[in-house]
C-alpha cells in the first residue's frame, strides 16, 4: 500500500460477532497465535494454517494430510471482474485459460470447482452506474449478465458464478471481518494519500508518473483524507517472508515470486479496509457509516462462492466445501492483492492460504495494456461472431505464452488458426476420411493397436502426449498446444511418406498396409481431439463425431483416452466434412485481387506494346 500517512491509531473496540472458541482452535508453530477454522466434516481438518503455513518444504506427515485433502477437489478461480463495463478480450483471456485448465483437470478425473464471477461494489462501480443513468443494482445486474453471456459464447464451463452483491457473500464478508477484528488485526486511523479509483487503491507517490498519474490507467490520482479501519498487514511481514522462502511454488511464474518477495522485503504497511466516502458497499459490522474496502470484500468471493444453494451461510460451511483453493489465476496487475494482502488476511482469520497464485501477462495493443479504462479494447463478442469460439480460444492460448504479455494482430490470428486448425489438423482428418471412404467404405479394417504393432510412429506420438500432459500440468498452455500440434505435423509427414493412395492402387498386401495407415492416422486424430479438448472443446467434439462417436462418448472421455488403442476394427466413420472452416483473410484476398488486376494490366500493356512493335 499506500502513499499516505496514518495520522493516529487506536483500537476500535468493536464487539466480536462469533466467539472464536466455538469454531476454532489454536495452531502451533509460526502461526501460533492465530485461530483456525475446523471443518465439521469428520476427520477432515482444514489444511490449516498450521499444517499448510508452517509445513516443511520436504514431504512430512503434514504434507501427506494436505495432499489427501487436495485430492478432494481442484478449486480454481478467475478474478472477479469489475462491472464498470462489459467484458473485453483482456478479461476473457484469464477466463479462457482457467476454463482450459479446469477441463484438463476434469480429464484427469479430478472433481473440479471452477469459480468465476463479478466484483460489484465500490466507488468505481457506483460512478459507472451513475454515468449510465441506472441505479447501482440495475447496473450490476446488466453488466454481470453480459459476462455470463460472453462465457457461454466462449464455451466456458464454470461451476460457480459469484456476485459480490449476493447476500451469502455479504454474510461471509462480515463474518470474516469479525474474525480478523477478534484476532486484533483491525484498528482505526486517519489516512491521507493519493488514490487511483480505477485501481481502487492508494498509491505510493514513488510509483506515480508526472502529475501523480497512475502508470496503469494514465489518469491522475486524487488526494484523499479519511478516517478508516486498517488491517495490520505489517504484523505478517516475517510470516509471509518465511512462507515464500519455504514455498516458492506459491507464486508462479517464478519471476513473479521475485517481485512479490521484493515488495515484502521493502516493508509491509498496514492498509485501509474501509471507506467512509463510499456508500455502495458492504457496511462495516457495527459501524454503518463505513463500508468495507472493495478488495477486502471481493477476495472473499473465492470463499463465499463455495457455498451450495440452501446451505448454511457461514465461513465454516464454505471452508468445508473446498477451501483452500488450488489455484488463483490472475493478471499481473493484481498480484500484490493476491500474493501479499490475501494470504495475510486469511492467516489472520485462521483460514488456509491457497496453493498457488499464477500471475499471467497482459494482452496489449500497441504495447499498452488493453483495458476498459484506457478504451483500447478488443471486443471478444466480435471475434467470436467472426471466427468462432475455438479460434479465439486457440489463438490466445497458443500464441501468448502463459505468464508473458502478448500483442494481438488480426493477420497473425487468421494465419495461425488457418495453419494449425484448418490445415494441419482439419485437412489431415478430411483427406484421411476421404481415402477411407473411397477405399474401405468408411469402415476401419483393423484395431488401431494392431495397425500400429511394431510401428515406431506410435512411440513418438506417445512421447508427444506425455509432453502435452507435462505442459498442461505446469500451466504452459502454449507448449501443450505445440506438443499436440506436433502430433498432427508428424501425422501429415507420415501420410506423405507412406502415400496410402498409391499403396491402394497396388492392391493385395500393399492395400492392407494402406488400410492400416489410415487407421493409424485416424487414431492420432482421436488422440489429438482428446488432448486438445481443453483448448478447443467444440472442434474436438466435431472430430470425435467424424470418427463415428456420439456426443455422449465425447463427453465421457478422460486423459486415459490419449492412450493408443481407442479405435477398433468395424468402427464406421461419418461422411467427411471439414471440421474447421478456413478463415478468409480479407487483406490477403485484396492483395491477391490487386496482383491479378496488376497482371491483367501488365498483359494489356504488353499487348499494346506488342501491337506498336508489330505496327
Ligand atoms: N475486480 C478486480 C479483481 C478482484 S478478484 C477478487 C479486478 N477486476 S478487473 O476487471 O479490472 O480485472 C480482472 C482481470 O482481468 C485481472 O486479472 C486483470 O489482470 C485482467 N485483465 C484486464 N485487462 C487485461 C489485459 N489487457 N490482458 C490480460 N488480462 C487483463 O481487477
Coordinates of C-alpha atoms and ligand atoms in Angstrom, one line a residue:
X1 CA 0.0 0.0 0.0
X2 CA 0.0 3.3 0.1
X3 CA 1.5 6.7 -0.1
X4 CA -0.4 8.2 2.7
X5 CA 0.2 8.6 6.4
X6 CA -1.8 7.1 9.2
X7 CA -2.1 10.1 11.4
X8 CA -3.1 8.4 14.6
X9 CA -4.3 5.0 15.5
X10 CA -6.5 3.5 18.2
X11 CA -8.2 0.2 18.9
X12 CA -11.7 0.5 17.6
X13 CA -13.2 -1.7 20.3
X14 CA -15.9 -3.3 18.1
X15 CA -17.7 -6.3 19.6
X16 CA -17.0 -9.7 18.3
X17 CA -19.8 -11.4 16.3
X18 CA -19.0 -15.0 17.0
X19 CA -16.9 -16.3 19.8
X20 CA -13.8 -17.9 18.3
X21 CA -13.8 -20.7 20.8
X22 CA -17.0 -22.1 19.2
X23 CA -15.3 -22.8 15.9
X24 CA -11.6 -22.6 16.3
X25 CA -8.6 -24.0 17.9
X26 CA -5.1 -22.7 18.3
X27 CA -2.3 -23.6 16.0
X28 CA 1.3 -24.4 16.6
X29 CA 4.4 -23.1 15.0
X30 CA 4.7 -19.9 13.1
X31 CA 1.0 -19.1 13.3
X32 CA 0.7 -20.0 16.9
X33 CA -1.4 -17.0 17.9
X34 CA -3.9 -17.5 15.1
X35 CA -7.4 -19.0 15.4
X36 CA -8.0 -21.7 12.8
X37 CA -11.3 -22.8 11.3
X38 CA -12.0 -26.5 11.7
X39 CA -14.2 -28.5 9.3
X40 CA -17.3 -30.1 10.6
X41 CA -16.7 -33.0 8.2
X42 CA -15.4 -35.9 10.2
X43 CA -11.6 -36.2 10.3
X44 CA -11.2 -33.5 7.7
X45 CA -9.4 -30.6 9.3
X46 CA -8.9 -27.7 7.1
X47 CA -5.5 -27.9 5.7
X48 CA -5.0 -25.3 8.3
X49 CA -2.6 -22.5 8.5
X50 CA -0.8 -24.7 11.0
X51 CA -0.1 -27.5 8.6
X52 CA -0.2 -25.5 5.4
X53 CA 1.6 -22.5 6.7
X54 CA 4.4 -24.0 8.7
X55 CA 4.8 -27.2 6.9
X56 CA 8.3 -28.0 5.9
X57 CA 9.1 -28.0 2.2
X58 CA 10.1 -31.6 2.4
X59 CA 7.5 -34.4 2.4
X60 CA 6.3 -34.9 6.0
X61 CA 3.2 -36.2 7.7
X62 CA 1.6 -32.8 7.4
X63 CA 2.3 -32.8 3.7
X64 CA 0.5 -36.1 3.3
X65 CA -2.6 -34.8 5.0
X66 CA -2.5 -31.8 2.7
X67 CA -2.3 -34.0 -0.3
X68 CA -5.2 -36.2 0.5
X69 CA -7.3 -33.2 1.3
X70 CA -6.4 -31.6 -2.0
X71 CA -7.4 -34.7 -3.9
X72 CA -10.9 -34.0 -2.9
X73 CA -11.3 -31.2 -5.4
X74 CA -9.3 -29.0 -7.7
X75 CA -10.6 -25.5 -6.9
X76 CA -9.5 -22.8 -9.3
X77 CA -10.6 -19.2 -9.7
X78 CA -10.5 -16.4 -12.1
X79 CA -10.5 -12.8 -10.7
X80 CA -14.0 -11.5 -10.1
X81 CA -14.4 -8.9 -12.8
X82 CA -15.3 -5.3 -12.2
X83 CA -18.7 -4.5 -13.6
X84 CA -17.8 -0.9 -14.6
X85 CA -18.1 -2.0 -18.2
X86 CA -18.9 -5.2 -20.2
X87 CA -16.0 -7.7 -20.6
X88 CA -13.2 -7.1 -23.1
X89 CA -10.7 -9.6 -24.5
X90 CA -8.3 -9.0 -21.6
X91 CA -10.9 -10.2 -19.1
X92 CA -11.9 -13.0 -21.4
X93 CA -8.3 -14.1 -21.6
X94 CA -8.0 -15.2 -17.9
X95 CA -11.3 -17.0 -18.1
X96 CA -10.4 -18.9 -21.3
X97 CA -7.2 -20.0 -19.7
X98 CA -8.9 -21.0 -16.5
X99 CA -11.5 -23.0 -18.5
X100 CA -8.8 -24.9 -20.3
X101 CA -7.1 -25.8 -17.0
X102 CA -10.4 -26.8 -15.5
X103 CA -11.2 -29.0 -18.4
X104 CA -7.7 -30.6 -18.3
X105 CA -8.2 -31.4 -14.6
X106 CA -11.6 -32.9 -15.3
X107 CA -10.0 -35.1 -17.9
X108 CA -7.6 -36.3 -15.2
X109 CA -10.6 -37.4 -13.3
X110 CA -10.5 -34.7 -10.6
X111 CA -13.6 -33.1 -9.1
X112 CA -13.2 -29.6 -10.2
X113 CA -14.8 -26.4 -8.8
X114 CA -14.2 -23.7 -11.3
X115 CA -15.1 -20.3 -9.8
X116 CA -15.6 -17.0 -11.6
X117 CA -17.9 -14.0 -11.0
X118 CA -18.2 -10.3 -10.8
X119 CA -16.9 -7.7 -8.4
X120 CA -19.7 -5.2 -7.9
X121 CA -19.0 -2.9 -5.0
X122 CA -17.0 0.3 -4.6
X123 CA -16.6 3.8 -5.9
X124 CA -15.6 2.8 -9.5
X125 CA -18.8 0.8 -9.9
X126 CA -21.0 3.4 -8.3
X127 CA -19.6 6.0 -10.7
X128 CA -20.1 3.8 -13.7
X129 CA -23.7 3.1 -12.7
X130 CA -24.3 6.9 -12.3
X131 CA -22.8 7.6 -15.7
X132 CA -25.1 5.0 -17.3
X133 CA -28.2 6.5 -15.6
X134 CA -29.0 3.4 -13.7
X135 CA -29.1 2.6 -10.0
X136 CA -26.1 0.5 -8.9
X137 CA -28.1 -2.7 -8.6
X138 CA -29.7 -2.5 -12.0
X139 CA -26.3 -1.6 -13.5
X140 CA -24.6 -4.5 -11.8
X141 CA -27.4 -6.9 -12.9
X142 CA -27.0 -5.8 -16.5
X143 CA -23.2 -5.9 -16.7
X144 CA -22.8 -9.1 -14.7
X145 CA -25.2 -10.8 -17.1
X146 CA -23.1 -9.6 -20.0
X147 CA -20.2 -11.6 -18.5
X148 CA -22.4 -14.7 -18.3
X149 CA -23.5 -14.3 -21.9
X150 CA -19.9 -14.0 -23.1
X151 CA -18.8 -17.0 -21.1
X152 CA -21.5 -19.1 -22.8
X153 CA -20.4 -17.9 -26.2
X154 CA -16.8 -18.8 -25.4
X155 CA -17.8 -22.2 -24.2
X156 CA -16.7 -21.5 -20.6
X157 CA -17.9 -24.3 -18.4
X158 CA -17.6 -22.7 -14.9
X159 CA -19.1 -24.4 -11.8
X160 CA -19.8 -21.3 -9.7
X161 CA -20.5 -17.7 -10.6
X162 CA -20.3 -15.5 -7.5
X163 CA -21.5 -11.9 -7.5
X164 CA -20.2 -9.8 -4.6
X165 CA -23.7 -8.4 -4.2
X166 CA -25.1 -11.9 -3.4
X167 CA -26.4 -11.9 0.2
X168 CA -24.5 -15.1 1.1
X169 CA -21.3 -13.3 0.1
X170 CA -22.2 -10.3 2.3
X171 CA -22.7 -12.6 5.3
X172 CA -19.3 -14.3 4.7
X173 CA -17.5 -10.9 4.4
X174 CA -19.0 -9.7 7.7
X175 CA -18.1 -12.9 9.5
X176 CA -14.6 -12.8 8.1
X177 CA -14.2 -9.2 9.1
X178 CA -15.3 -10.0 12.6
X179 CA -12.8 -12.9 12.9
X180 CA -9.9 -10.6 11.8
X181 CA -11.1 -8.0 14.3
X182 CA -11.2 -10.6 17.0
X183 CA -7.7 -11.5 16.2
X184 CA -6.7 -7.9 17.0
X185 CA -5.7 -7.1 13.4
X186 CA -8.1 -4.2 12.8
X187 CA -7.7 -0.7 14.1
X188 CA -8.9 2.8 13.3
X189 CA -6.8 5.6 11.9
X190 CA -6.9 8.7 9.8
X191 CA -5.4 8.3 6.5
X192 CA -4.2 10.7 3.8
X193 CA -2.9 9.5 0.4
X194 CA -3.2 9.5 -3.4
X195 CA -6.0 7.2 -4.6
X196 CA -6.5 5.7 -8.0
X197 CA -10.2 5.0 -8.4
X198 CA -9.6 2.7 -11.4
X199 CA -7.2 0.5 -9.4
X200 CA -9.3 1.1 -6.3
X201 CA -6.0 1.5 -4.4
X202 CA -4.0 4.1 -2.5
X203 CA -0.7 4.6 -4.4
X204 CA 2.8 5.2 -3.3
X205 CA 4.0 8.6 -4.7
X206 CA 7.1 6.8 -5.9
X207 CA 5.2 4.6 -8.3
X208 CA 3.3 7.5 -10.0
X209 CA 4.1 9.3 -13.2
X210 CA 4.1 13.1 -13.8
X211 CA 1.1 14.9 -12.3
X212 CA 0.5 11.9 -10.0
X213 CA -0.8 9.8 -12.8
X214 CA -1.3 6.1 -12.3
X215 CA 1.1 4.2 -14.6
X216 CA -1.6 1.6 -15.4
X217 CA -4.5 3.9 -16.2
X218 CA -2.6 7.1 -17.1
X219 CA -5.1 9.2 -15.0
X220 CA -4.3 11.5 -12.1
X221 CA -4.7 10.0 -8.6
X222 CA -6.8 12.1 -6.2
X223 CA -5.7 13.2 -2.8
X224 CA -7.9 11.6 -0.1
X225 CA -8.1 12.0 3.6
X226 CA -10.3 9.6 5.5
X227 CA -11.0 8.1 8.9
X228 CA -10.8 4.4 8.2
X229 CA -10.3 1.0 9.6
X230 CA -6.9 -0.6 8.9
X231 CA -5.7 -4.1 8.6
X232 CA -2.4 -4.8 10.4
X233 CA -0.6 -6.2 7.4
X234 CA 2.8 -5.3 8.9
X235 CA 2.3 -7.9 11.5
X236 CA 2.6 -10.6 8.9
X237 CA 5.8 -9.5 7.3
X238 CA 8.0 -12.2 8.8
X239 CA 5.5 -14.9 8.4
X240 CA 5.0 -14.1 4.7
X241 CA 8.7 -13.9 4.1
X242 CA 9.3 -17.3 5.7
X243 CA 6.4 -18.8 3.9
X244 CA 7.5 -17.7 0.4
X245 CA 11.0 -18.9 1.1
X246 CA 9.9 -22.4 2.0
X247 CA 7.0 -22.5 -0.5
X248 CA 8.5 -20.9 -3.7
X249 CA 5.7 -22.5 -5.8
X250 CA 3.1 -20.3 -4.1
X251 CA 3.7 -17.6 -6.7
X252 CA 4.1 -18.5 -10.4
X253 CA 5.8 -17.9 -12.8
X254 CA 8.9 -17.8 -10.7
X255 CA 9.9 -14.3 -11.9
X256 CA 6.8 -13.0 -10.3
X257 CA 7.8 -14.6 -7.0
X258 CA 10.9 -12.4 -7.0
X259 CA 8.6 -9.4 -7.5
X260 CA 6.5 -10.4 -4.5
X261 CA 9.5 -11.1 -2.3
X262 CA 10.8 -7.6 -3.3
X263 CA 7.6 -5.9 -2.1
X264 CA 7.7 -7.7 1.2
X265 CA 11.3 -7.0 1.7
X266 CA 10.7 -3.3 1.2
X267 CA 8.4 -3.4 4.2
X268 CA 4.7 -4.2 4.5
X269 CA 2.5 -1.3 5.6
X270 CA -1.0 -1.6 7.1
X271 CA -3.7 -0.8 4.6
X272 CA -7.1 0.7 5.0
X273 CA -10.0 -1.7 4.7
X274 CA -13.0 0.6 4.9
X275 CA -14.2 3.7 3.2
X276 CA -16.3 6.4 4.8
X277 CA -16.9 8.2 1.5
X278 CA -18.3 5.1 -0.4
X279 CA -21.9 4.1 0.1
X280 CA -22.1 1.3 -2.4
X281 CA -20.5 -1.5 -0.4
X282 CA -21.0 -3.9 2.5
X283 CA -21.4 -1.9 5.8
X284 CA -18.6 -2.4 8.3
X285 CA -20.1 -4.6 11.2
X286 CA -21.2 -2.3 13.9
X287 CA -20.4 0.9 12.0
X288 CA -22.8 1.6 9.2
X289 CA -21.0 4.9 8.4
X290 CA -18.3 3.0 6.7
X291 CA -18.3 0.3 4.0
X292 CA -15.8 -2.4 3.6
X293 CA -13.0 -1.7 1.1
X294 CA -13.8 -3.3 -2.2
X295 CA -10.7 -5.6 -2.3
X296 CA -11.2 -6.8 1.2
X297 CA -14.8 -7.7 0.1
X298 CA -14.1 -9.1 -3.3
X299 CA -11.3 -11.5 -2.4
X300 CA -13.7 -13.3 -0.1
X301 CA -15.8 -14.1 -3.2
X302 CA -13.4 -17.1 -3.7
X303 CA -14.7 -18.5 -0.4
X304 CA -18.3 -17.5 -0.5
X305 CA -18.6 -19.0 -4.0
X306 CA -18.1 -22.4 -2.5
X307 CA -21.4 -22.3 -0.6
X308 CA -24.1 -24.5 -2.2
X309 CA -27.6 -23.3 -2.7
X310 CA -29.6 -23.7 0.5
X311 CA -26.6 -24.4 2.7
X312 CA -25.9 -22.6 5.9
X313 CA -24.3 -19.3 5.1
X314 CA -21.2 -19.3 7.3
X315 CA -17.4 -19.5 6.9
X316 CA -17.2 -22.9 8.4
X317 CA -19.6 -24.3 5.8
X318 CA -17.8 -22.6 2.9
X319 CA -14.5 -23.8 4.0
X320 CA -15.8 -27.3 4.3
X321 CA -16.9 -27.2 0.7
X322 CA -13.5 -26.9 -0.8
X323 CA -11.2 -24.3 0.8
X324 CA -8.3 -23.7 0.2
X325 CA -8.3 -23.0 -3.5
X326 CA -5.8 -25.0 -5.5
X327 CA -5.1 -22.1 -7.9
X328 CA -5.9 -18.4 -8.3
X329 CA -5.4 -17.3 -11.9
X330 CA -4.9 -13.6 -12.1
X331 CA -3.4 -10.9 -14.3
X332 CA 0.0 -9.5 -13.1
X333 CA -1.6 -6.1 -12.1
X334 CA -3.4 -7.7 -9.1
X335 CA -0.6 -9.8 -7.8
X336 CA 0.1 -7.8 -4.7
X337 CA -3.6 -8.2 -3.6
X338 CA -3.5 -12.0 -4.1
X339 CA 0.1 -12.8 -3.0
X340 CA 0.5 -10.4 -0.1
X341 CA -2.8 -9.0 1.2
X342 CA -4.9 -12.1 0.7
X343 CA -2.7 -14.7 2.5
X344 CA -2.2 -12.3 5.4
X345 CA -6.0 -11.7 5.6
X346 CA -6.6 -15.5 5.5
X347 CA -4.0 -16.1 8.1
X348 CA -5.5 -13.5 10.4
X349 CA -8.9 -15.2 10.1
X350 CA -7.5 -18.6 10.6
X351 CA -8.1 -19.9 7.1
X352 CA -5.6 -21.7 4.9
X353 CA -3.8 -20.0 2.1
X354 CA -4.4 -21.1 -1.4
X355 CA -1.9 -23.5 -3.0
X356 CA -0.8 -21.2 -5.9
X357 CA -1.3 -17.8 -7.4
X358 CA -0.4 -17.6 -11.1
X359 CA 0.0 -14.1 -12.5
X360 CA -0.3 -14.0 -16.3
X361 CA 0.8 -11.2 -18.5
X362 CA -1.3 -8.6 -20.4
X363 CA -2.9 -8.7 -23.8
X364 CA -1.6 -5.4 -25.3
X365 CA -2.4 -3.2 -28.2
X366 CA 0.5 -1.1 -29.4
X367 CA 2.3 -2.1 -26.3
X368 CA -0.2 -0.7 -23.9
X369 CA -2.4 -2.9 -21.6
X370 CA -5.7 -3.5 -23.3
X371 CA -8.3 -2.2 -20.9
X372 CA -11.7 -0.6 -20.2
X373 CA -10.1 2.5 -18.6
X374 CA -7.8 3.2 -21.5
X375 CA -10.5 2.4 -24.0
X376 CA -8.2 0.4 -26.3
X377 CA -10.0 -2.9 -26.0
X378 CA -10.7 -5.7 -28.4
X379 CA -14.3 -7.0 -28.5
X380 CA -14.4 -10.7 -27.7
X381 CA -18.0 -10.8 -28.9
X382 CA -17.0 -9.6 -32.4
X383 CA -14.1 -12.1 -32.5
X384 CA -16.4 -15.0 -31.6
X385 CA -19.0 -13.9 -34.1
X386 CA -16.5 -13.6 -36.9
X387 CA -14.2 -16.5 -36.2
X388 CA -15.9 -18.8 -33.6
X389 CA -15.1 -19.7 -30.1
X390 CA -12.5 -22.4 -30.9
X391 CA -10.4 -20.0 -33.0
X392 CA -10.4 -17.3 -30.3
X393 CA -9.5 -19.8 -27.5
X394 CA -6.8 -21.5 -29.6
X395 CA -5.2 -18.3 -30.7
X396 CA -4.8 -16.6 -27.3
X397 CA -3.7 -19.8 -25.6
X398 CA -1.3 -20.9 -28.3
X399 CA 0.2 -17.6 -29.3
X400 CA 0.5 -15.8 -25.9
X401 CA 2.9 -17.7 -23.7
X402 CA 1.0 -18.0 -20.4
X403 CA 2.8 -15.7 -18.0
X404 CA 4.1 -13.2 -20.5
X405 CA 2.5 -10.3 -22.4
X406 CA 1.2 -10.8 -25.9
X407 CA 0.1 -8.5 -28.7
X408 CA -2.9 -9.1 -30.9
X409 CA -2.9 -8.7 -34.6
X410 CA -5.7 -9.9 -36.9
X411 CA -3.3 -11.1 -39.6
X412 CA -1.5 -13.3 -37.1
X413 CA -4.8 -14.5 -35.7
X414 CA -6.1 -15.6 -39.1
X415 CA -2.8 -17.1 -40.2
X416 CA -2.3 -19.1 -37.0
X417 CA -5.7 -20.7 -36.8
X418 CA -5.8 -21.4 -40.5
X419 CA -2.4 -23.0 -40.5
X420 CA -2.9 -25.0 -37.3
X421 CA -6.6 -25.8 -37.1
X422 CA -7.8 -25.8 -40.7
X423 CA -4.7 -27.1 -42.4
X424 CA -2.6 -29.2 -40.1
X425 CA -5.5 -30.8 -38.1
X426 CA -8.6 -30.3 -40.2
X427 CA -7.1 -31.2 -43.6
X428 CA -5.4 -34.3 -42.3
X429 CA -8.6 -35.6 -40.9
X430 CA -10.5 -34.7 -44.0
X431 CA -8.2 -36.3 -46.6
X432 CA -7.8 -39.4 -44.5
X433 CA -11.6 -39.9 -44.2
X434 CA -11.9 -39.2 -48.0
X435 CA -9.4 -42.0 -48.7
X436 CA -11.1 -44.3 -46.2
X437 CA -14.5 -43.7 -47.8
X438 CA -13.1 -44.3 -51.3
X439 CA -11.1 -47.5 -50.4
X440 CA -12.7 -49.0 -47.3
X441 CA -16.3 -47.8 -47.4
X442 CA -15.6 -45.6 -44.4
X443 CA -15.0 -48.6 -42.1
X444 CA -11.9 -49.4 -40.1
X445 CA -10.4 -52.7 -41.1
X446 CA -8.1 -53.1 -38.1
X447 CA -8.0 -52.3 -34.4
X448 CA -5.6 -49.3 -34.1
X449 CA -3.4 -51.2 -31.7
X450 CA -2.9 -54.0 -34.3
X451 CA -2.4 -51.4 -37.1
X452 CA 0.4 -49.8 -35.1
X453 CA 2.1 -53.0 -34.0
X454 CA 5.9 -52.6 -34.2
X455 CA 5.5 -49.1 -35.7
X456 CA 7.9 -46.5 -34.2
X457 CA 5.5 -43.7 -35.1
X458 CA 3.2 -44.8 -32.3
X459 CA 6.1 -44.3 -29.8
X460 CA 6.7 -40.8 -30.9
X461 CA 3.0 -40.0 -30.6
X462 CA 3.0 -41.4 -27.0
X463 CA 6.0 -39.2 -26.2
X464 CA 4.3 -36.1 -27.5
X465 CA 1.2 -36.9 -25.5
X466 CA 3.3 -37.2 -22.4
X467 CA 4.9 -33.8 -23.2
X468 CA 1.5 -32.2 -23.6
X469 CA 0.4 -33.6 -20.2
X470 CA 3.5 -32.3 -18.6
X471 CA 2.9 -28.8 -20.1
X472 CA -0.7 -28.7 -19.0
X473 CA 0.3 -29.7 -15.5
X474 CA 2.7 -26.8 -15.4
X475 CA 0.2 -24.4 -16.9
X476 CA 2.3 -24.0 -20.0
X477 CA -0.7 -23.9 -22.2
X478 CA 1.0 -22.7 -25.3
X479 CA 3.6 -25.5 -25.1
X480 CA 0.8 -28.0 -24.5
X481 CA -0.8 -26.8 -27.8
X482 CA 2.5 -27.0 -29.5
X483 CA 3.1 -30.7 -28.5
X484 CA -0.4 -31.6 -29.7
X485 CA 0.1 -29.8 -33.0
X486 CA 3.4 -31.7 -33.3
X487 CA 1.4 -34.9 -33.3
X488 CA -0.6 -33.6 -36.3
X489 CA 2.6 -32.5 -38.0
X490 CA 4.0 -35.9 -37.6
X491 CA 0.8 -37.4 -38.9
X492 CA 1.0 -35.2 -42.1
X493 CA 4.5 -36.3 -42.6
X494 CA 3.7 -39.9 -42.1
X495 CA 0.8 -39.7 -44.6
X496 CA 3.0 -38.0 -47.2
X497 CA 5.8 -40.6 -46.7
X498 CA 3.5 -43.6 -46.8
X499 CA 1.3 -42.3 -49.6
X500 CA -1.5 -44.8 -48.9
X501 CA -3.3 -43.6 -52.0
X502 CA -0.7 -45.3 -54.2
X503 CA -0.5 -48.3 -52.0
X504 CA -4.2 -48.8 -52.5
X505 CA -3.7 -48.8 -56.2
X506 CA -1.1 -51.6 -55.9
X507 CA -3.7 -53.8 -54.2
X508 CA -3.0 -57.0 -52.2
X509 CA -0.6 -56.7 -49.2
X510 CA 0.0 -53.0 -50.1
X511 CA -3.6 -52.3 -49.9
X512 CA -3.7 -53.9 -46.4
X513 CA -0.8 -51.7 -45.4
X514 CA -2.6 -48.6 -46.7
X515 CA -5.7 -49.5 -44.7
X516 CA -3.6 -49.8 -41.6
X517 CA -2.0 -46.4 -42.3
X518 CA -5.4 -44.8 -42.4
X519 CA -6.4 -46.4 -39.1
X520 CA -3.1 -45.1 -37.6
X521 CA -3.8 -41.5 -38.8
X522 CA -7.4 -41.6 -37.6
X523 CA -6.2 -42.9 -34.2
X524 CA -3.9 -40.0 -33.8
X525 CA -6.8 -37.7 -34.7
X526 CA -8.7 -39.2 -31.9
X527 CA -5.8 -38.7 -29.6
X528 CA -5.4 -35.1 -30.7
X529 CA -9.1 -34.5 -30.2
X530 CA -8.8 -35.8 -26.6
X531 CA -5.7 -33.9 -25.7
X532 CA -6.8 -30.6 -27.4
X533 CA -10.3 -30.7 -25.9
X534 CA -9.4 -28.4 -23.0
X535 CA -8.4 -25.8 -25.5
X536 CA -10.9 -26.2 -28.4
X537 CA -13.8 -28.2 -27.0
X538 CA -16.2 -27.8 -29.8
X539 CA -13.7 -28.5 -32.6
X540 CA -12.7 -31.7 -30.7
X541 CA -16.3 -32.7 -30.4
X542 CA -16.7 -32.4 -34.2
X543 CA -13.6 -34.5 -34.7
X544 CA -15.0 -37.2 -32.4
X545 CA -18.2 -37.1 -34.3
X546 CA -16.4 -37.5 -37.7
X547 CA -14.7 -40.6 -36.2
X548 CA -18.1 -42.1 -35.6
X549 CA -18.5 -41.4 -31.9
X550 CA -21.6 -40.0 -30.2
X551 CA -21.7 -36.7 -28.3
X552 CA -22.1 -38.7 -25.0
X553 CA -19.0 -40.7 -25.9
X554 CA -17.0 -37.5 -26.4
X555 CA -18.3 -36.0 -23.2
X556 CA -17.1 -39.1 -21.3
X557 CA -13.5 -39.0 -22.5
X558 CA -10.7 -38.8 -19.9
X559 CA -7.0 -38.3 -20.3
X560 CA -6.6 -42.1 -20.4
X561 CA -8.2 -41.9 -23.8
X562 CA -5.0 -40.3 -25.1
X563 CA -3.6 -43.9 -24.9
X564 CA -3.2 -45.7 -28.2
X565 CA -5.9 -48.3 -29.0
X566 CA -9.2 -46.5 -28.8
X567 CA -10.3 -47.1 -32.4
X568 CA -11.5 -50.6 -33.1
X569 CA -12.0 -52.6 -36.3
X570 CA -15.5 -52.2 -37.7
X571 CA -16.0 -48.7 -36.5
X572 CA -17.7 -46.6 -39.1
X573 CA -16.6 -43.1 -39.8
X574 CA -19.0 -40.3 -40.6
X575 CA -19.4 -38.6 -44.0
X576 CA -16.2 -36.5 -44.4
X577 CA -16.9 -32.8 -43.6
X578 CA -14.4 -30.1 -42.8
X579 CA -14.2 -29.7 -39.0
X580 CA -12.7 -26.2 -39.2
X581 CA -13.6 -23.8 -42.0
X582 CA -10.6 -21.8 -43.2
X583 CA -11.0 -18.1 -42.4
X584 CA -10.7 -15.8 -45.4
X585 CA -8.1 -13.1 -44.8
X586 CA -9.8 -10.2 -46.4
X587 CA -6.5 -8.3 -46.6
X588 CA -4.8 -11.3 -48.4
X589 CA -7.8 -11.5 -50.8
X590 CA -7.4 -7.8 -51.5
X591 CA -3.7 -8.3 -52.1
X592 CA -4.4 -11.3 -54.4
X593 CA -7.0 -9.3 -56.4
X594 CA -4.6 -6.5 -56.7
X595 CA -1.9 -8.8 -58.0
X596 CA -4.4 -10.3 -60.6
X597 CA -5.5 -6.7 -61.6
X598 CA -1.9 -5.7 -62.0
X599 CA -1.1 -8.8 -64.0
X600 CA -4.0 -8.1 -66.3
X601 CA -2.9 -4.5 -66.6
X602 CA 0.6 -5.7 -67.4
X603 CA -0.8 -8.1 -70.1
X604 CA -2.8 -5.4 -71.7
X605 CA 0.2 -3.0 -71.6
X606 CA 2.4 -5.7 -73.1
X607 CA 0.0 -6.5 -75.9
X608 CA -0.4 -2.8 -76.6
X609 CA 3.4 -2.5 -76.8
X610 CA 3.5 -5.7 -78.9
X611 CA 0.9 -4.0 -81.2
X612 CA 3.1 -0.9 -81.5
X613 CA 6.1 -3.0 -82.4
X614 CA 4.2 -5.0 -84.9
X615 CA 2.8 -1.8 -86.4
Ligands
LIG1 N1 -12.1 -6.8 -9.6 C1 -10.8 -6.9 -9.6 C2 -10.4 -8.4 -9.2 C3 -10.9 -8.8 -7.9 S1 -10.5 -10.5 -7.6 C4 -11.1 -10.8 -6.1 C5 -10.2 -6.6 -11.0 N2 -11.1 -6.6 -11.9 S2 -10.7 -6.2 -13.5 O1 -12.0 -6.5 -14.2 O2 -10.2 -4.9 -13.5 O3 -9.6 -7.2 -13.9 C6 -9.8 -8.6 -13.9 C7 -8.7 -9.3 -14.5 O4 -8.6 -9.1 -15.9 C8 -7.3 -9.0 -13.9 O5 -6.7 -10.2 -13.7 C9 -6.6 -8.3 -15.0 O6 -5.3 -8.5 -15.0 C10 -7.3 -8.9 -16.2 N3 -7.1 -8.1 -17.3 C11 -7.6 -6.9 -17.6 N4 -7.1 -6.4 -18.7 C12 -6.2 -7.3 -19.2 C13 -5.4 -7.4 -20.4 N5 -5.4 -6.4 -21.2 N6 -4.8 -8.5 -20.6 C14 -4.8 -9.6 -19.7 N7 -5.6 -9.5 -18.6 C15 -6.1 -8.4 -18.3 O7 -9.0 -6.3 -11.1

